[in-house]
XYZ file of N, CA and C in Angstrom:
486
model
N 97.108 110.857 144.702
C 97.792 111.728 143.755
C 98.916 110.936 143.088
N 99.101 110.845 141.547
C 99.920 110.361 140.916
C 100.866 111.214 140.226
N 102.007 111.539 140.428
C 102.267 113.439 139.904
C 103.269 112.552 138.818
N 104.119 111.571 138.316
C 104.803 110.585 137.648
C 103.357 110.043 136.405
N 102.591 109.890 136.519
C 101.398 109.899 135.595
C 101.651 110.363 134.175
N 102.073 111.618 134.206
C 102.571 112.578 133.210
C 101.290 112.678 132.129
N 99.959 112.877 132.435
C 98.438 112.361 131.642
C 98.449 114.071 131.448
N 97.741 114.053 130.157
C 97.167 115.364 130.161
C 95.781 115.311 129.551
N 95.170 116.713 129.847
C 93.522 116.763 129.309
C 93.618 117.659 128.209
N 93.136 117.342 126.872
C 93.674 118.080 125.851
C 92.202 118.778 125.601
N 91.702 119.828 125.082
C 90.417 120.739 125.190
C 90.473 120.041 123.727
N 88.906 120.004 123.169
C 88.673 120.246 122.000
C 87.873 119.136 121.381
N 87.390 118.494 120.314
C 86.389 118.088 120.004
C 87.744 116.500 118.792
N 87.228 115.391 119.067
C 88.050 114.265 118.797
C 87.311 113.182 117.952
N 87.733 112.548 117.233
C 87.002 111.415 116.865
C 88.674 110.557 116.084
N 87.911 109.786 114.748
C 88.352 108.806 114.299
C 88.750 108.929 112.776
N 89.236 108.779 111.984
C 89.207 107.985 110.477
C 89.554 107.021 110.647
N 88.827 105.861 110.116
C 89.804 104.885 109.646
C 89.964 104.794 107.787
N 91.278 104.628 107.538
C 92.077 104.623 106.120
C 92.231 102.959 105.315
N 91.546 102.764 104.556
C 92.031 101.709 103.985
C 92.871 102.239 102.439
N 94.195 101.622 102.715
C 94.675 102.133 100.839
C 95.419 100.769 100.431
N 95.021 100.749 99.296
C 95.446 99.426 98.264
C 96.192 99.766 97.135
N 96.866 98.724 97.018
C 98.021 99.317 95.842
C 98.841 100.197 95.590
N 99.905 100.383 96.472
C 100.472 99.296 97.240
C 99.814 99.397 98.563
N 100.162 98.071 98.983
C 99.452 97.798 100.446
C 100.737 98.112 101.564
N 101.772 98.392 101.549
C 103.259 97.930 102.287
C 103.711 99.654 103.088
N 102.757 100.511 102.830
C 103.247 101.846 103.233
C 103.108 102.415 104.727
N 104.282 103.265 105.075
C 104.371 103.670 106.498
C 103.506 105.012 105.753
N 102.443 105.731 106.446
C 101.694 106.510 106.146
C 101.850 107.533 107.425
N 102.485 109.058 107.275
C 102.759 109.572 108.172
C 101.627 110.755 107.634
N 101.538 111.154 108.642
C 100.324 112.463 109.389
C 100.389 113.423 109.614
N 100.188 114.848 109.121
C 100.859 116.230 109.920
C 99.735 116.426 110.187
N 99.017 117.318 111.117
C 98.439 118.530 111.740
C 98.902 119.992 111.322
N 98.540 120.494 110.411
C 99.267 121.361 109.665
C 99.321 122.597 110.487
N 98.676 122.779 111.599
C 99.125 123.833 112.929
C 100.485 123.192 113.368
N 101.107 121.934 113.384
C 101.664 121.770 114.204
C 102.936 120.547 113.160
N 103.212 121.482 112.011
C 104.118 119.964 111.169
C 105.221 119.746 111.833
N 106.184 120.024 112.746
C 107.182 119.860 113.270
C 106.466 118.229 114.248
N 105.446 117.907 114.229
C 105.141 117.049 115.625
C 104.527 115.382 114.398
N 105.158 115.089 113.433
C 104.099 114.373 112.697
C 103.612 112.772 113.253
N 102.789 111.861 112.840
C 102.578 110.851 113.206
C 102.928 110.004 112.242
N 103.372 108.941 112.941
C 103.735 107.884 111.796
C 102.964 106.182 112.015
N 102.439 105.662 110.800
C 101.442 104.824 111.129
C 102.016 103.461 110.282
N 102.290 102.228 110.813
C 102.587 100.935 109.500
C 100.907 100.289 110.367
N 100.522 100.160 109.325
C 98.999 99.466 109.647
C 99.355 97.598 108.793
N 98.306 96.827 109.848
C 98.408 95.517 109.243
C 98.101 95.616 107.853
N 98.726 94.761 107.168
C 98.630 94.227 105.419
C 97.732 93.380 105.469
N 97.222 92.831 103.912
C 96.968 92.096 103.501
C 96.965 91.773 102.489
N 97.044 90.288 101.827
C 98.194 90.237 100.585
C 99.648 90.891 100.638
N 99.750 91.149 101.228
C 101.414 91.872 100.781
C 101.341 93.281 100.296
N 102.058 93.635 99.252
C 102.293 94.957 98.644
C 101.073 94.980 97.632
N 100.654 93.847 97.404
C 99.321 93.923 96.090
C 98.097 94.322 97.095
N 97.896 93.822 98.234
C 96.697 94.270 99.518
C 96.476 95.381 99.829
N 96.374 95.375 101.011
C 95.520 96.582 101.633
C 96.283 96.657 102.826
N 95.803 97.995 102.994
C 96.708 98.625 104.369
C 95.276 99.353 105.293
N 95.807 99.404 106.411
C 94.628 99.772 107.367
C 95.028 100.951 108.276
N 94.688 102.447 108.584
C 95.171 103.057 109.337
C 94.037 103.255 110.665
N 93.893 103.743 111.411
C 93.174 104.466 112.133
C 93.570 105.618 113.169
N 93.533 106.873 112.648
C 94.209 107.733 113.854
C 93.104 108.675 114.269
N 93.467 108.827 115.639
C 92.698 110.178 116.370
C 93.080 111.011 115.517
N 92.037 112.274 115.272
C 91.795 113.211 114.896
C 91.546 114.243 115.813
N 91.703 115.557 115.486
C 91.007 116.831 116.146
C 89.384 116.903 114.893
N 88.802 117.295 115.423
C 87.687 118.006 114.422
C 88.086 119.167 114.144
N 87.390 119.306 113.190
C 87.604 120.497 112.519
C 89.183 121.577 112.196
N 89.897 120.770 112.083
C 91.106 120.688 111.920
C 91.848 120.745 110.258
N 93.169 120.895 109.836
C 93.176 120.419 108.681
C 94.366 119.416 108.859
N 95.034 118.203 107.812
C 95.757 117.624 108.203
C 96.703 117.431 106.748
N 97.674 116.784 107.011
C 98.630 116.975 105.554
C 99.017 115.102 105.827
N 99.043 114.236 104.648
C 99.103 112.997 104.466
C 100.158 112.475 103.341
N 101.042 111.632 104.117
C 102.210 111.759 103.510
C 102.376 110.136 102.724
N 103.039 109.451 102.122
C 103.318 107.914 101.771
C 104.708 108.076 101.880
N 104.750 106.424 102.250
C 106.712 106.412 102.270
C 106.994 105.490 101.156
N 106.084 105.820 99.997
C 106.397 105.137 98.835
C 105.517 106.030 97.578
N 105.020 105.073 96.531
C 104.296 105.872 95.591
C 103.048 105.544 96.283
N 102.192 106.433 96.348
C 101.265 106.792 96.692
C 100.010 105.631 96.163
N 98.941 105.151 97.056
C 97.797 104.408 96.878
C 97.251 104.926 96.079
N 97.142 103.422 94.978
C 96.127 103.809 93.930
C 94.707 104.121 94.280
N 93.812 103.281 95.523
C 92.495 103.382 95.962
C 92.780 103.929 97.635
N 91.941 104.568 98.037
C 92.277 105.230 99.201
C 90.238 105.035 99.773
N 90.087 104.877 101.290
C 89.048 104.733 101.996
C 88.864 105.451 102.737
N 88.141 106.694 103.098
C 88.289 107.488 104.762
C 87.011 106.952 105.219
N 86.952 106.495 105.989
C 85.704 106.689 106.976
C 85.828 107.047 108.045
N 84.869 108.296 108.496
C 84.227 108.865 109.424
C 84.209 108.294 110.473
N 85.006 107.599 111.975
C 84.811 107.058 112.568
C 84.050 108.508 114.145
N 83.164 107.999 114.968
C 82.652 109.158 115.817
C 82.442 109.946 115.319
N 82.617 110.810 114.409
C 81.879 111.558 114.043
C 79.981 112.047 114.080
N 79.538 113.404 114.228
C 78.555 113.564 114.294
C 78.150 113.736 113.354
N 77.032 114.665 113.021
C 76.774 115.511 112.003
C 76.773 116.666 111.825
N 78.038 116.929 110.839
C 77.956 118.403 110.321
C 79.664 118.367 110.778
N 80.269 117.446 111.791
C 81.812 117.173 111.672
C 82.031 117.031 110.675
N 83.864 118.032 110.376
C 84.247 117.512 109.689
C 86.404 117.585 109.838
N 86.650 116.807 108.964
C 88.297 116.997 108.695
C 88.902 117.129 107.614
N 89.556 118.329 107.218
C 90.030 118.116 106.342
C 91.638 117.669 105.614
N 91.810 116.826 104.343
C 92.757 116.329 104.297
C 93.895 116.777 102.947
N 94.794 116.631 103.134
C 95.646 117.164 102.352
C 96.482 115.759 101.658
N 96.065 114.814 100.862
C 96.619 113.898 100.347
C 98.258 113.898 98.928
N 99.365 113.899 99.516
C 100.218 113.540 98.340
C 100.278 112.775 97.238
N 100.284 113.548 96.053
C 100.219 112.198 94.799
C 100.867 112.978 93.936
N 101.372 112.529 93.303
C 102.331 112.753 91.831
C 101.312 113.799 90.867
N 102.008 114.831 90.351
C 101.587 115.545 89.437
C 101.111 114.794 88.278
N 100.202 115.433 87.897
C 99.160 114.954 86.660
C 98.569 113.663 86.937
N 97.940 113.277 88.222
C 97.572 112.259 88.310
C 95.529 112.430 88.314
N 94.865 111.723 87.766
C 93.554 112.252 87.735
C 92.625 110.881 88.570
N 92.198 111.688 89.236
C 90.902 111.319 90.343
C 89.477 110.786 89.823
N 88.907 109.810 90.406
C 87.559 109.939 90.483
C 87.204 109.722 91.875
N 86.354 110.630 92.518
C 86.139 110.802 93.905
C 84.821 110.271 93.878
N 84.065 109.371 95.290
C 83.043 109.013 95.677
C 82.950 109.352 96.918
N 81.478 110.117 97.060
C 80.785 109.530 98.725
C 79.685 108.558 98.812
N 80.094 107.589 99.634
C 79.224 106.466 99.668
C 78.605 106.624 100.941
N 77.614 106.159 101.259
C 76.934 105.414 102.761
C 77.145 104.113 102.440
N 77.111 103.360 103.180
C 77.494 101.903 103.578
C 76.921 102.064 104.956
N 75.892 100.639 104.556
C 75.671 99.855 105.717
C 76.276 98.915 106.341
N 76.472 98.591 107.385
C 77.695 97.309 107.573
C 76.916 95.950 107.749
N 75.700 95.778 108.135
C 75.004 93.897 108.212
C 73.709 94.031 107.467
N 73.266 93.364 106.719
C 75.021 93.057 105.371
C 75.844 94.227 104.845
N 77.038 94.166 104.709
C 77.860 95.139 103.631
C 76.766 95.712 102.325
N 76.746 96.459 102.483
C 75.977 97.061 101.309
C 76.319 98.518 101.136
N 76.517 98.977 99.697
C 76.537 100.313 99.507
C 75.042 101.055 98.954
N 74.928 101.983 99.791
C 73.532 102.361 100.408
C 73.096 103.713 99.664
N 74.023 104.415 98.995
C 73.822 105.778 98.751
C 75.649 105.836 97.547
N 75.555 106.369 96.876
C 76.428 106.776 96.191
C 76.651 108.184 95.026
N 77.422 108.852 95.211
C 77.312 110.560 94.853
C 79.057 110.872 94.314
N 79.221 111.315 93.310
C 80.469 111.360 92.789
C 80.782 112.717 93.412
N 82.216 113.319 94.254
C 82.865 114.049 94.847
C 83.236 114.687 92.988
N 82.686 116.088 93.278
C 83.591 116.716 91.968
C 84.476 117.647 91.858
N 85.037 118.467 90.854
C 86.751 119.201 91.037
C 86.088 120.000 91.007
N 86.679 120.845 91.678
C 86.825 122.679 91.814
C 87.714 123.286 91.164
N 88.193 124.616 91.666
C 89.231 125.647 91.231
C 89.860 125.882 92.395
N 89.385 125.663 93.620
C 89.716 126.447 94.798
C 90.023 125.507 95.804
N 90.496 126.277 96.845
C 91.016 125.159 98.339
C 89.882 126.089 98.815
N 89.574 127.470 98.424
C 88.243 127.784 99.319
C 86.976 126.862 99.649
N 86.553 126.897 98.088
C 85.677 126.307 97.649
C 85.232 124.927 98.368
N 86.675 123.879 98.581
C 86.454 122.717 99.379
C 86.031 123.097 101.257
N 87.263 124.064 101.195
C 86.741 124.695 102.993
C 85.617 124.824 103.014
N 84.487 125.639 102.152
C 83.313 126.188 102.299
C 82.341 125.217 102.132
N 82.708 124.065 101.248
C 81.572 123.166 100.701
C 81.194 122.060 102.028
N 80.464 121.235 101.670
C 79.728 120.493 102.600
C 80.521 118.688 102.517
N 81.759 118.757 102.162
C 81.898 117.274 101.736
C 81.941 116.482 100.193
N 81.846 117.556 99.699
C 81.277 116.955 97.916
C 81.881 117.720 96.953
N 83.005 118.207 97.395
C 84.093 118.721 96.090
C 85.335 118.608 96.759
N 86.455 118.598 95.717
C 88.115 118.498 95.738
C 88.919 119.269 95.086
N 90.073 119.425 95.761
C 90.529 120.028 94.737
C 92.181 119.844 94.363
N 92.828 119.333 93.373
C 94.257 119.207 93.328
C 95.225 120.108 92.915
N 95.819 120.592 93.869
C 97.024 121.449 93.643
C 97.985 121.146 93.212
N 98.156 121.224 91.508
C 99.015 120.425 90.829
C 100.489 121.183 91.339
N 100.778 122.393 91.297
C 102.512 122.680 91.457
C 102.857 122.397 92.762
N 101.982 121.429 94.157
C 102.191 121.257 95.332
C 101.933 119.437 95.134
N 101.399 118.717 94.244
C 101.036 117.227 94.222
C 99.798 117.039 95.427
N 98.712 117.959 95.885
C 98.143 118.085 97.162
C 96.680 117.489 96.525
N 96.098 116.305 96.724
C 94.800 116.199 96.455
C 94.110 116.767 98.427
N 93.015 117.679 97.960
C 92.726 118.511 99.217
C 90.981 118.027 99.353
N 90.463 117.463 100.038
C 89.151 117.112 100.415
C 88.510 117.578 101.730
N 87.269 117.569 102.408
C 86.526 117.677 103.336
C 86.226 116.152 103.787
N 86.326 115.713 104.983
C 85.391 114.613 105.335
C 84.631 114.990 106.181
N 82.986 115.355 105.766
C 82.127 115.191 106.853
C 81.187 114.232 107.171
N 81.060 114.384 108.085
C 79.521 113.693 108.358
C 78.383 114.256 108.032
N 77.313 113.278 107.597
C 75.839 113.903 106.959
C 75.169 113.345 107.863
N 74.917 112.274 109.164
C 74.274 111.820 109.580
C 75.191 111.503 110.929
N 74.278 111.805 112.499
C 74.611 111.236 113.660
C 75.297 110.250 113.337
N 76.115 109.701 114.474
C 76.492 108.099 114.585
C 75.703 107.637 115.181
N 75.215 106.113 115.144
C 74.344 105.389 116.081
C 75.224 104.723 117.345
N 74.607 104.724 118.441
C 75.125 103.911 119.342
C 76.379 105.236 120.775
């Protein structure tokens, strides 16, 4: 018995994103759990190039959850989620900060990783609604201009292997 351990077993269903954002590359990228914004996470991921590079996040997730995504600067021009563990039919959704009147073009890709190849490609399109994204399958957005909130689904369409 280890009672100093202080470990706990948390119920509920877990996986991964990992975040690549470029331009700027130099940002502390903090995290809410929007059940729980008083508790947020804060992430400086390795660079590359500097502030012109890329930044790398990876945080545990809850599934099926929603989450609120913050920058400690102006906000990434290119942004990456991938699905890390995830199954199929998981999903998370995200609540991204960006400056009013800023306009999007959204992609879902498949990517294979040996060789790198993009395998499948499908343009993410705008809505009217934050319903609309809750309800949809991964393939619409929506920006809440008087909040700066770009609001998406990430699911999975396919098992993970391995």
């Amino acid at each position: 018995e280890k009672p100093e351990w202080r470990g706990y077993v948390c119920s509920g269903k877990y996986a991964q994103v990992f975040i690549r954002a470029k331009l700027p590359g130099n940002l502390l990228m903090t995290m809410v759990r929007d059940e729980y914004p008083e508790h947020p996470l804060t992430l400086r991921g390795p660079t590359t190039q500097g502030a012109s590079g890329t930044q790398k996040y990876q945080p545990a997730v809850m599934l099926e959850k929603s989450y609120t995504i913050h920058w400690s600067g102006r906000a990434p021009e290119q942004i990456f989620i991938y699905p890390t563990n995830f199954n199929s039919g998981d999903w998370v959704r995200f609540g991204l900060c960006y400056p009013r009147g800023t306009i999007f073009r959204l992609s879902y890709q498949l990517e294979k990783r040996v060789p790198v190849a993009t395998v499948y490609d499908e343009e993410v399109y705008p809505t009217s609604s934050l319903n609309a994204v809750e309800a949809g399958e991964g393939k619409l957005f929506y920006f809440e201009e008087s909040t700066g909130l770009l609001f998406l689904k990430v699911r999975a369409n396919y098992d993970r292997d391995g």
